[in-house]
Coordinates of C-alpha atoms in Angstrom, one line a residue:
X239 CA -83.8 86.6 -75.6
X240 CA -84.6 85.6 -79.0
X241 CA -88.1 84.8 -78.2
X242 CA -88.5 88.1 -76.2
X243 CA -87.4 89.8 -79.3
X244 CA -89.8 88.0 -81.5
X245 CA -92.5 89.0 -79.2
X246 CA -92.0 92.6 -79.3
X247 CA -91.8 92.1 -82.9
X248 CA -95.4 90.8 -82.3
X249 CA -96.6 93.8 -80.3
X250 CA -95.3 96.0 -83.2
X251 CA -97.4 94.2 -85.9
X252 CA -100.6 94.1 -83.1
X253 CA -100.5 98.0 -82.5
X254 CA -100.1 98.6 -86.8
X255 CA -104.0 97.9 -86.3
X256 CA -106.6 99.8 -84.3
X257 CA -109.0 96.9 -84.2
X258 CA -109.9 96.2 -80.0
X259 CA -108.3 92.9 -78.8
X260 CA -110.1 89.6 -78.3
X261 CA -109.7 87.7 -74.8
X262 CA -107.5 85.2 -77.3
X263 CA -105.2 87.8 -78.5
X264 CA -104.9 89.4 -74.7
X265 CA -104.2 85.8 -73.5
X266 CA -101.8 85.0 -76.2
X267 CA -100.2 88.5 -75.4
X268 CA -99.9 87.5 -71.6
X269 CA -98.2 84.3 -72.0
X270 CA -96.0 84.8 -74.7
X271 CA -94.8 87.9 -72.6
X272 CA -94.6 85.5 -69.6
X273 CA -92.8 82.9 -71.1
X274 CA -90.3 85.2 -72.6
X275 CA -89.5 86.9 -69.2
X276 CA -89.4 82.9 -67.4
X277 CA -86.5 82.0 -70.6
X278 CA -84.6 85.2 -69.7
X279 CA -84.8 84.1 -66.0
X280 CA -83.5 80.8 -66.3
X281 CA -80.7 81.8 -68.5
X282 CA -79.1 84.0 -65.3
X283 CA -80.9 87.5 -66.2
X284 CA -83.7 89.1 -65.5
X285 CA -85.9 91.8 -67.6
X286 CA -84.0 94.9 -66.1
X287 CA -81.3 93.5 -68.0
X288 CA -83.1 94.6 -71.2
X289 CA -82.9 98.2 -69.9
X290 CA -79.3 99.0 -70.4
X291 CA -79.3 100.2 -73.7
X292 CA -77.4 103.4 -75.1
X293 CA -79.3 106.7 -74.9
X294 CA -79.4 106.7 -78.7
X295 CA -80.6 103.4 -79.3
X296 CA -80.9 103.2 -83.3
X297 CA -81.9 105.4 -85.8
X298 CA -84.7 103.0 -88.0
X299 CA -84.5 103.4 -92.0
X300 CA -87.7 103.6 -92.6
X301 CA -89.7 106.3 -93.5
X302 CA -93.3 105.3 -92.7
X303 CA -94.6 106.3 -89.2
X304 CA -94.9 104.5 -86.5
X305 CA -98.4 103.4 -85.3
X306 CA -99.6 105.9 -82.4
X307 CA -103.3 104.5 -81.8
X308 CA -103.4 103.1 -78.3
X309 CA -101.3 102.1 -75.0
X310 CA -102.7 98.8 -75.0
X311 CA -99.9 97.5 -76.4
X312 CA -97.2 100.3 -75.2
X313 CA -97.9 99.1 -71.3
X314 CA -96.9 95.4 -72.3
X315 CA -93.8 96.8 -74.7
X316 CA -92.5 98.9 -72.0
X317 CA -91.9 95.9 -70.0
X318 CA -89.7 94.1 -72.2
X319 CA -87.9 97.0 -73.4
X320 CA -87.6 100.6 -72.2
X321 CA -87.9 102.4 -75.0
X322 CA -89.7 105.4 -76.3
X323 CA -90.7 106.1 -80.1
X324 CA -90.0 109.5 -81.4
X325 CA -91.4 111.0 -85.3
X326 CA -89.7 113.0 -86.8
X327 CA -90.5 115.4 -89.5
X328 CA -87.4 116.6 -90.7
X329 CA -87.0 119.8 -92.6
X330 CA -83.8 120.0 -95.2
X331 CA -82.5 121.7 -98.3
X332 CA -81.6 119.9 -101.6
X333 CA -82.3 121.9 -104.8
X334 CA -85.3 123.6 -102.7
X335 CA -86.8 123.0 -99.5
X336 CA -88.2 119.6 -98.8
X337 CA -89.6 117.7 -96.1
X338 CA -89.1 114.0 -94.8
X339 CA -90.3 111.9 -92.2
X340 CA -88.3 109.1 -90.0
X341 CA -88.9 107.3 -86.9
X342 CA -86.1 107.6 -83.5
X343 CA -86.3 104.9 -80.9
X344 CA -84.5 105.4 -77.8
X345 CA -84.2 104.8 -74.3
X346 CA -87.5 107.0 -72.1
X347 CA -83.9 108.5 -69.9
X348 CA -82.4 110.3 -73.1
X349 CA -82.4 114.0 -73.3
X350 CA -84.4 116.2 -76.5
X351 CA -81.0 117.2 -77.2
X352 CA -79.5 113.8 -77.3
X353 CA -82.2 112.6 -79.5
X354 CA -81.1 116.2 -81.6
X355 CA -77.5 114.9 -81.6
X356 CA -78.6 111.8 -82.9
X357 CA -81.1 113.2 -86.1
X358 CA -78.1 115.7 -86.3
X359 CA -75.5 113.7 -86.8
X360 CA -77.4 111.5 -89.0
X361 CA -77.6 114.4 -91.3
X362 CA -74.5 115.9 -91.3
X363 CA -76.3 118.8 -90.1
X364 CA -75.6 121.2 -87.0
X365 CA -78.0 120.8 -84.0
X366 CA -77.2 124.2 -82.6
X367 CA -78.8 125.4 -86.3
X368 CA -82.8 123.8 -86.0
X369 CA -86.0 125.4 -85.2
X370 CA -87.6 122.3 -82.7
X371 CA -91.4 122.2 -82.2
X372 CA -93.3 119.4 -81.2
X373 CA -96.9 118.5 -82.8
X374 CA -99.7 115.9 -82.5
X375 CA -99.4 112.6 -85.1
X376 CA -100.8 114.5 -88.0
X377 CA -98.4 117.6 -87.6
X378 CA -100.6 119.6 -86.5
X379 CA -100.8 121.7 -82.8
X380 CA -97.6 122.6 -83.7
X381 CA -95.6 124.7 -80.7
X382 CA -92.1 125.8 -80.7
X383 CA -89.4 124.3 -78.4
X384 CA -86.9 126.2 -76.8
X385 CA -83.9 124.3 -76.3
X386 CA -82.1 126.3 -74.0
X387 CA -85.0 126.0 -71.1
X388 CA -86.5 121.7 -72.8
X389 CA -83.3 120.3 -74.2
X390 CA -81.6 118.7 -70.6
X391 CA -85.4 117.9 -70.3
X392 CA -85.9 113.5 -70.8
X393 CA -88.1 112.3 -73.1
X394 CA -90.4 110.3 -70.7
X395 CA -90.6 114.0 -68.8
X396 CA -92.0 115.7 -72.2
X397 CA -96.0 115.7 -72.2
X398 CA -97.2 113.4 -74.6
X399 CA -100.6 112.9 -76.1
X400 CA -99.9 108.9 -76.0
X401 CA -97.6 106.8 -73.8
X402 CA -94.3 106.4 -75.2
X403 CA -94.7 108.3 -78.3
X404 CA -93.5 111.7 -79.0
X405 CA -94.1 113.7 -82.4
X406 CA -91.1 116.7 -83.5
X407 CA -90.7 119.0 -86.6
X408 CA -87.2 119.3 -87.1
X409 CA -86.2 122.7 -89.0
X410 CA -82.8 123.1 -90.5
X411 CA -83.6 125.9 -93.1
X412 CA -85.8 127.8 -90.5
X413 CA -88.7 128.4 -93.1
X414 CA -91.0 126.0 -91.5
X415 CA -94.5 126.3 -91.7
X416 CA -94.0 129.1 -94.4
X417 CA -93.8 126.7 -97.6
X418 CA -95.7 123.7 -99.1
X419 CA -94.6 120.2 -98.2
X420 CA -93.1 118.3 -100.4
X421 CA -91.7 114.7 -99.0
X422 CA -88.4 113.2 -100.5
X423 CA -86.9 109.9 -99.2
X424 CA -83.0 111.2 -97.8
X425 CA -80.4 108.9 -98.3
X426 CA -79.2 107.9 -94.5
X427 CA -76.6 105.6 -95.9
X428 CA -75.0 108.8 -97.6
X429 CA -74.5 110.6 -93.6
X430 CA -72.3 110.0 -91.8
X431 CA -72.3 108.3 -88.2
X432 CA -72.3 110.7 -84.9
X433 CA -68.6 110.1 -83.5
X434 CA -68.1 109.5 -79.7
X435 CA -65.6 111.6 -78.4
X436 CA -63.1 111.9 -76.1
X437 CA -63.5 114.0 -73.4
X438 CA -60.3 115.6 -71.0
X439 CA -60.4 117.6 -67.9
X440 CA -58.7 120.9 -67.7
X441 CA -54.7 119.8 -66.1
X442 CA -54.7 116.6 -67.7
X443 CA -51.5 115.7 -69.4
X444 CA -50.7 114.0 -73.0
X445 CA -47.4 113.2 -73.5
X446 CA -46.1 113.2 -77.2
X447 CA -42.8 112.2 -79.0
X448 CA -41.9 115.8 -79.0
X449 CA -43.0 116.8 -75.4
X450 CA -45.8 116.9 -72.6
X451 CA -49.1 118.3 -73.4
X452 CA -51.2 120.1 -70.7
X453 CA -55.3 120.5 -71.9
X454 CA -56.1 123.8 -71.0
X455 CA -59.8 123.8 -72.1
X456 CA -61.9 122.5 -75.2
X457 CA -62.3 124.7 -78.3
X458 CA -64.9 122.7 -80.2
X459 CA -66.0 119.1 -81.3
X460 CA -66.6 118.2 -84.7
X461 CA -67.1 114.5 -87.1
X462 CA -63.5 113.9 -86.1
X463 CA -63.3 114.3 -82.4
X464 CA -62.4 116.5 -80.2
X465 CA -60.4 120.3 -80.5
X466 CA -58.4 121.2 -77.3
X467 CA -56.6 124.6 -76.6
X468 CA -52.9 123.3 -74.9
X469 CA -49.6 124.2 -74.0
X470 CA -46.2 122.8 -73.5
X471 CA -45.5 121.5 -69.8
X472 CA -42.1 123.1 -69.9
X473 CA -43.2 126.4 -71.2
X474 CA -46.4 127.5 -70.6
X475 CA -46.0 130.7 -73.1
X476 CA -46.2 128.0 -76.1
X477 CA -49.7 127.6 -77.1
X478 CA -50.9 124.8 -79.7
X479 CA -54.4 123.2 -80.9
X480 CA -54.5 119.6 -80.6
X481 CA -57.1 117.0 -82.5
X482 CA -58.2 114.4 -80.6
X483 CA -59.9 111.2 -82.1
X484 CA -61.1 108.1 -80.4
X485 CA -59.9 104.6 -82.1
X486 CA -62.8 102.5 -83.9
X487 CA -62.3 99.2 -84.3
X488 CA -64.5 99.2 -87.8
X489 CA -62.6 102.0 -88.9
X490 CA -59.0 100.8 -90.7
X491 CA -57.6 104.6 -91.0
X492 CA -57.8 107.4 -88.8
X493 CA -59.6 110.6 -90.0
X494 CA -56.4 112.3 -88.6
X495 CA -53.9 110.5 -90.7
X496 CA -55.5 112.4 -94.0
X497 CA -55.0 115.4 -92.6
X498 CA -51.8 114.9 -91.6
X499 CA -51.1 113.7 -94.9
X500 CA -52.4 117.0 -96.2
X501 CA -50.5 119.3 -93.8
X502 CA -47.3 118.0 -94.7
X503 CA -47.3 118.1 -98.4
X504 CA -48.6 121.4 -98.5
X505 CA -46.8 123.4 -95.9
X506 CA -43.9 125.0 -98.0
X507 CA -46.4 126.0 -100.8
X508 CA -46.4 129.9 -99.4
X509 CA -44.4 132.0 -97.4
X510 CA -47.8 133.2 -95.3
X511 CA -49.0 129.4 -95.7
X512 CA -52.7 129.1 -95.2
X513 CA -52.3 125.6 -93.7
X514 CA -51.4 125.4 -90.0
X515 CA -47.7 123.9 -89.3
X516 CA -48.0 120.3 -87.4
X517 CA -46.3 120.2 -83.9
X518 CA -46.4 116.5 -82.6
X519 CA -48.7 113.5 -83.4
X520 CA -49.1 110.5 -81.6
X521 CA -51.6 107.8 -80.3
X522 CA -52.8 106.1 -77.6
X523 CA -54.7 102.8 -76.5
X524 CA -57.7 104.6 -77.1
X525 CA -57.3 107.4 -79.4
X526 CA -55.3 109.6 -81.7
X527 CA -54.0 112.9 -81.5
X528 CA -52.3 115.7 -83.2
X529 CA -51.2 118.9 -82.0
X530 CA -50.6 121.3 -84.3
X531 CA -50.6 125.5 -85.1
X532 CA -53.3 127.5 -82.6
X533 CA -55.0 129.9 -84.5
X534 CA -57.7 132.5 -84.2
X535 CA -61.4 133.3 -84.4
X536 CA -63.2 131.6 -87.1
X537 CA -64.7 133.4 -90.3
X538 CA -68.1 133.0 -88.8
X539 CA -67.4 133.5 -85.5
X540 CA -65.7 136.9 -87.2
X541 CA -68.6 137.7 -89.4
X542 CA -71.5 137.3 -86.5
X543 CA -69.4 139.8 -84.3
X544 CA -69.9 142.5 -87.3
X545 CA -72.8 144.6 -86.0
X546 CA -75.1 143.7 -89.1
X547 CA -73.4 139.9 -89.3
X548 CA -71.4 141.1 -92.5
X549 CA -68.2 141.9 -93.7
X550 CA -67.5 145.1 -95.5
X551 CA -66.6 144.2 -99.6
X552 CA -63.0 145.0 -99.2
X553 CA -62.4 142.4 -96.1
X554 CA -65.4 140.2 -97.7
X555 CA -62.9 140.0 -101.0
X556 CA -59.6 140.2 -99.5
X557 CA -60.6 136.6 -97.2
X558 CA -62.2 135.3 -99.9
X559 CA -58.9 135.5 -102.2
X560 CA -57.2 134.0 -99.3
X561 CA -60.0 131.2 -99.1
X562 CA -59.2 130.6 -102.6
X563 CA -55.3 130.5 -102.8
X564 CA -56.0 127.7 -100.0
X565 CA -57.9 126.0 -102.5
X566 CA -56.1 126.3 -104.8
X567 CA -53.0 125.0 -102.9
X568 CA -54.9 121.4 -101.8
X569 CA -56.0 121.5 -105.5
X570 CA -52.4 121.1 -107.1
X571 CA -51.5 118.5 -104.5
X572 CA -54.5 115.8 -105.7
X573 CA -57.5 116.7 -103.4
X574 CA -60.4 118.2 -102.5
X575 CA -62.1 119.9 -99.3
X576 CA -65.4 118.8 -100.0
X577 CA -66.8 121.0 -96.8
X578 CA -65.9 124.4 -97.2
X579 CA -67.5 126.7 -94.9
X580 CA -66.6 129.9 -92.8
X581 CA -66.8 127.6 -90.1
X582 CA -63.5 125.8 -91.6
X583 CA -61.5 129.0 -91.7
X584 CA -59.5 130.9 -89.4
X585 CA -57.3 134.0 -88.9
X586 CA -53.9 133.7 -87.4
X587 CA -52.9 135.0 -84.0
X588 CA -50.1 137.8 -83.3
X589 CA -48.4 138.8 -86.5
X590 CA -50.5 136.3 -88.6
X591 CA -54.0 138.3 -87.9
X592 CA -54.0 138.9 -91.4
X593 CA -53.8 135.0 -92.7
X594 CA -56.3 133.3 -93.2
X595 CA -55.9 129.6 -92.6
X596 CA -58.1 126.8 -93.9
X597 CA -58.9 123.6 -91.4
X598 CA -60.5 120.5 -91.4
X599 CA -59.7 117.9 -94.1
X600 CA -61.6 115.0 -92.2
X601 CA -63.7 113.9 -95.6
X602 CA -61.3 115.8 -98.0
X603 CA -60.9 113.1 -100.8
X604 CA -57.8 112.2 -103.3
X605 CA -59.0 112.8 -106.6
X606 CA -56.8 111.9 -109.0
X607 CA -54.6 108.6 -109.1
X608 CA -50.9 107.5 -108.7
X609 CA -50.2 108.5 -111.9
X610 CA -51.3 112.3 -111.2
X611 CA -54.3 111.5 -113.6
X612 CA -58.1 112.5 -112.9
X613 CA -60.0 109.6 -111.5
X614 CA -63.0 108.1 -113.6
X615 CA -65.8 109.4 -111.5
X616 CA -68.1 107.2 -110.0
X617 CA -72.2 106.4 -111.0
X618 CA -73.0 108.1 -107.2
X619 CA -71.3 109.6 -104.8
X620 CA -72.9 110.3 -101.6
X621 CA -73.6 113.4 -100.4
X622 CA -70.7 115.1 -98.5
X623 CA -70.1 118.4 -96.7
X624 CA -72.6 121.2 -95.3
X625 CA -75.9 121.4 -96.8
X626 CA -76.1 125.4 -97.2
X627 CA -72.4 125.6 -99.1
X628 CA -72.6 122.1 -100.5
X629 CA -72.9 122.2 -105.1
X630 CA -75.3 121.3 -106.9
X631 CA -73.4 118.5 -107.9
X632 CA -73.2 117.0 -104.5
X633 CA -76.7 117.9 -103.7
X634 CA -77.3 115.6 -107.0
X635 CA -74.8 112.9 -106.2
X636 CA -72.8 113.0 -108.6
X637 CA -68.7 112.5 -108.2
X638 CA -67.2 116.0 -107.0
X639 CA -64.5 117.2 -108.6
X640 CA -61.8 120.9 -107.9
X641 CA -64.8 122.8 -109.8
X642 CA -67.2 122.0 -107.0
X643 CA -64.5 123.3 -104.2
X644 CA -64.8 126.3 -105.9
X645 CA -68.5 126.8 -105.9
X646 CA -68.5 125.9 -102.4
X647 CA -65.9 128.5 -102.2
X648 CA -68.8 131.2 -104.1
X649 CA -71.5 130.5 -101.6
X650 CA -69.3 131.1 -98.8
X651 CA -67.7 134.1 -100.3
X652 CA -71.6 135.2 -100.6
X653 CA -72.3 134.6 -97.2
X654 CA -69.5 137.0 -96.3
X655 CA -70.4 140.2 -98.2
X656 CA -74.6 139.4 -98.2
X657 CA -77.1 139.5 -95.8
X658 CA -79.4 137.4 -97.8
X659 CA -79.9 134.5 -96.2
X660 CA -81.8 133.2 -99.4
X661 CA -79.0 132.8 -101.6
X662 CA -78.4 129.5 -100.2
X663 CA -81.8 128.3 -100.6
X664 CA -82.2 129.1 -104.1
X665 CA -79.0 127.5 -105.6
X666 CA -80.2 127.3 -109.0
X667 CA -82.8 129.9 -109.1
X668 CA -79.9 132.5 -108.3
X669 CA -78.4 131.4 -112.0
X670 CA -81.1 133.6 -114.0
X671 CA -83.6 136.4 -114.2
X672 CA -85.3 139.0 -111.3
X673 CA -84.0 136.3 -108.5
X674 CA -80.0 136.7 -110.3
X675 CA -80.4 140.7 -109.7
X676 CA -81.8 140.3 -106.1
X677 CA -78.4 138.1 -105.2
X678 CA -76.5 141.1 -106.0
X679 CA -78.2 143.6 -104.5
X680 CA -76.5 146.5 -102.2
X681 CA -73.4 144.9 -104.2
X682 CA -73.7 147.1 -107.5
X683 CA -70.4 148.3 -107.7
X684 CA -69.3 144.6 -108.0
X685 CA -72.3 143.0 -109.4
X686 CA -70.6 142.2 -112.9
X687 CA -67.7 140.9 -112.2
X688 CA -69.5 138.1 -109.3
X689 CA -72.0 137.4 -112.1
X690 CA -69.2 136.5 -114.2
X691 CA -67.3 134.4 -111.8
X692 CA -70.4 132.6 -110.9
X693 CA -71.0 131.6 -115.0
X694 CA -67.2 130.9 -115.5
X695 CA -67.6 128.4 -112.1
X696 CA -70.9 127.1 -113.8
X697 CA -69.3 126.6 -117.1
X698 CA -66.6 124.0 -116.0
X699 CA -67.0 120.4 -115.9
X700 CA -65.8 117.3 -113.9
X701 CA -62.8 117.2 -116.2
X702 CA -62.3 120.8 -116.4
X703 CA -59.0 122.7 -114.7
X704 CA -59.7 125.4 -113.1
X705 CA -58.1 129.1 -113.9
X706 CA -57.9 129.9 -110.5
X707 CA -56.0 133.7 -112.2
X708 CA -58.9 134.7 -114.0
X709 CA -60.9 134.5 -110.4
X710 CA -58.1 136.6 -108.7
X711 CA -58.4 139.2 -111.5
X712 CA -62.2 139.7 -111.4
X713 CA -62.0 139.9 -107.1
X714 CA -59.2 142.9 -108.0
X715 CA -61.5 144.7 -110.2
X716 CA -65.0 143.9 -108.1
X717 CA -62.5 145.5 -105.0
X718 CA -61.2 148.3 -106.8
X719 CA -64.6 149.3 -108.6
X720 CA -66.0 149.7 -105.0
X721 CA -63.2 152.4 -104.5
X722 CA -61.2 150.2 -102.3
X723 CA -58.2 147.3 -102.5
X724 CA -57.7 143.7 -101.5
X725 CA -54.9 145.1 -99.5
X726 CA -57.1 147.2 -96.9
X727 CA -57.6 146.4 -93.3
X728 CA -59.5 143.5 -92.4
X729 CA -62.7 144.2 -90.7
X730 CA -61.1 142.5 -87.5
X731 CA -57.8 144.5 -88.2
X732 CA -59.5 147.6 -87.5
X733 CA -60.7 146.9 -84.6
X734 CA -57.9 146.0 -82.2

């Protein structure tokens, strides 16, 4: 095995150059590929053996591209291992729109979307969010995928210019080919790893310390695991949510146990609590789980049903209050969201319609000590969180700190009550001058008092404790200079 390896690491080296092969070099070639195969064949196995590799073999670090010059060398590679080498130009945000280029090699049977997941997941980025289109080697010919009709599509059944290679553009701020490149390297080491979930049929049956769980179908998956709508086996009327997260041997703590950690020191801080109440917990041989409060639609599942995908200011104010106050809350108890997003808020069901609840504490982070005392940041922190809400701070690496929860909290609050898509893509051009007005715009009536939450939220520092009052003031008077109060029907309120 090791000798087929070292040849394929020859065949790599060989195709770097374009120069035509001697009769030596194709000999060589042909018996060292021979002799690898007769080794593999005395030791019990044979070269189909080398083909049963995950979909998503590895993701390489390297930036440079791949050689694409000729099959001469792909038709000998594909023997040994049965792989295909896809380029990637991949299209991000971090203090303005840059570009990068990596290199995915995988098994010829994996789906586009598999090899999405994978760049995706790398990236802490959502899949279901990119522009795909696929190009020639220099990134040009570019034409637009559509991943509803190619994504279940394989990769060997996607035309390709050369054997075994395929080129993508992969466009998470949907500008692309609108703005000049600019390529940045992008810190893999600082995203996190695509988990592997575990997956239940409808009827199948958990049983916790506190009862017997029956799935009833699958709300969503996320970095954690799994989200599963259930009830209870002896009452079907009693309707819970239940996390599901598979073991990992390299992992020492479950991403569940901070979170549970979180729900129960923070559950009495509120009569309408905006943290949902924990049912049962439990795990199994292969994974966790923890069942817990059902609640409603999320805040952008809410927002894209409005008819022009935004709140009106009153509800866009009112949740946004709420969104703070839940801040605030995990603030005074040591920690941090670090991904605050509409996606990670939800309304309550029944009676609690009108709460808003915050969710999701899987890379939430302890930031002070034992002692209660602010920890000495680090040099570099990697990057954590959703690209469009994430601070400047995290987009810079630098340690984050209650002050950057709550200019996550702005941009979200922003994406409520604007339809301008650019005020995430212009995080510190928003700060000042003509582009400052634009963010604003349609929103005169509370355009002063935003600007001057946005400069007090700008003005603190790592160290800096945040006057979570003066916020709730200026939301009051932004509300009730628009002629209306925090206390009005939510959008979603006036519709039932």
């Amino acid at each position: 095995m090791a000798r087929l390896i070292d040849f394929t690491l020859q065949c790599k080296i060989l195709e770097e150059s374009d120069k035509p092969f001697s009769a030596e070099t194709a000999k060589l070639v042909s018996d060292e590929l021979n002799q690898a195969l007769l080794d593999l064949h005395k030791r019990g196995s044979s070269s189909s053996s080398l083909r049963s590799r995950t979909p998503i073999a590895r993701i390489s670090e390297s930036f440079e591209p791949l050689a694409t010059s000729s099959s001469r060398i792909s038709s000998i590679m594909d023997v040994a291992v049965d792989t295909v080498i896809c380029r990637v130009m991949f299209v991000f945000y971090t203090n303005g729109i840059q570009y990068t280029k990596c290199s995915l090699e995988t098994s010829q049977a994996a789906t586009l979307k598999e090899m999405l997941r994978a760049i995706s997941a790398k990236a802490r980025r959502p899949a279901q969010l990119c522009r795909v289109f696929s190009c020639d080697k220099l990134w040009g010919k570019r034409k637009e995928i559509d991943l509803h009709e190619t994504g279940k599509k394989r990769l060997m059944e996607i035309p390709s210019t050369k054997p075994n290679r395929l080129n993508f553009i992969v466009d998470y701020v949907n500008k692309f080919p609108f703005i000049p490149i600019r390529f940045s390297p992008l810190e893999w080491s600082s995203m996190s790893e695509e988990e592997e979930d575990v997956h239940f049929p409808a009827g199948h049956v958990i049983e916790g310390g506190h009862g017997k769980y029956v799935i009833e179908k699958l709300l969503g998956e996320g970095g954690f695991g799994a989200v599963y709508k259930v009830y209870d086996q002896s009452d079907k009327t009693k309707l819970y949510a239940m996390k599901v997260e598979k073991k990992k041997e390299e992992r020492k703590d479950s991403k569940l146990k901070m979170e549970i950690a979180i729900l129960k020191l923070v559950a009495n801080e509120r009569k309408d609590s905006h943290f949902t109440s924990i049912v049962d917990r439990g795990k199994k041989d292969t994974y966790f789980f923890l069942v817990m409060q059902l609640v409603g639609k999320s805040l952008a599942d809410l927002k894209n049903k409005r008819p022009d995908k935004v709140f009106s200011l009153p509800t866009g104010l009112g949740v946004s209050c709420q969104c703070l106050e839940a801040v605030e809350d995990l603030h005074k108890h040591g920690f941090i969201h670090r991904d605050l997003k509409p996606a990670n808020y939800a309304c309550g069901l029944a009676d609690k319609k009108r709460v808003v609840y915050i969710l999701d504490f899987g890379i939430a982070r302890k930031y002070v000590n034992k002692d209660n005392v602010l920890k000495t940041p680090r040099e570099k922190a990697r990057f954590k969180g959703t690209v469009k809400f994430a601070s400047l701070a995290c987009h810079r690496n630098i340690e984050l700190s209650p002050k950057d929860d709550c200019e996550s909290w702005y941009y979200l609050m922003l994406d409520r009550i604007t339809q301008r898509e650019a005020v995430m893509q212009c995080k510190e051009d928003c700060r000042r001058g003509e582009k400052r007005a634009k963010l604003f715009d349609g929103l005169k009536s509370a355009e002063m008092e935003l600007g001057k939450i946005m400069d007090y939220i700008d003005s603190q520092q790592y160290y800096s404790k945040v006057d979570y009052t003066f916020i709730y003031e200026l939301l009051k008077v932004a509300c009730t200079n628009a002629g209306a109060s925090l206390d009005d029907k939510y959008d979603w309120e006036k519709d039932d």
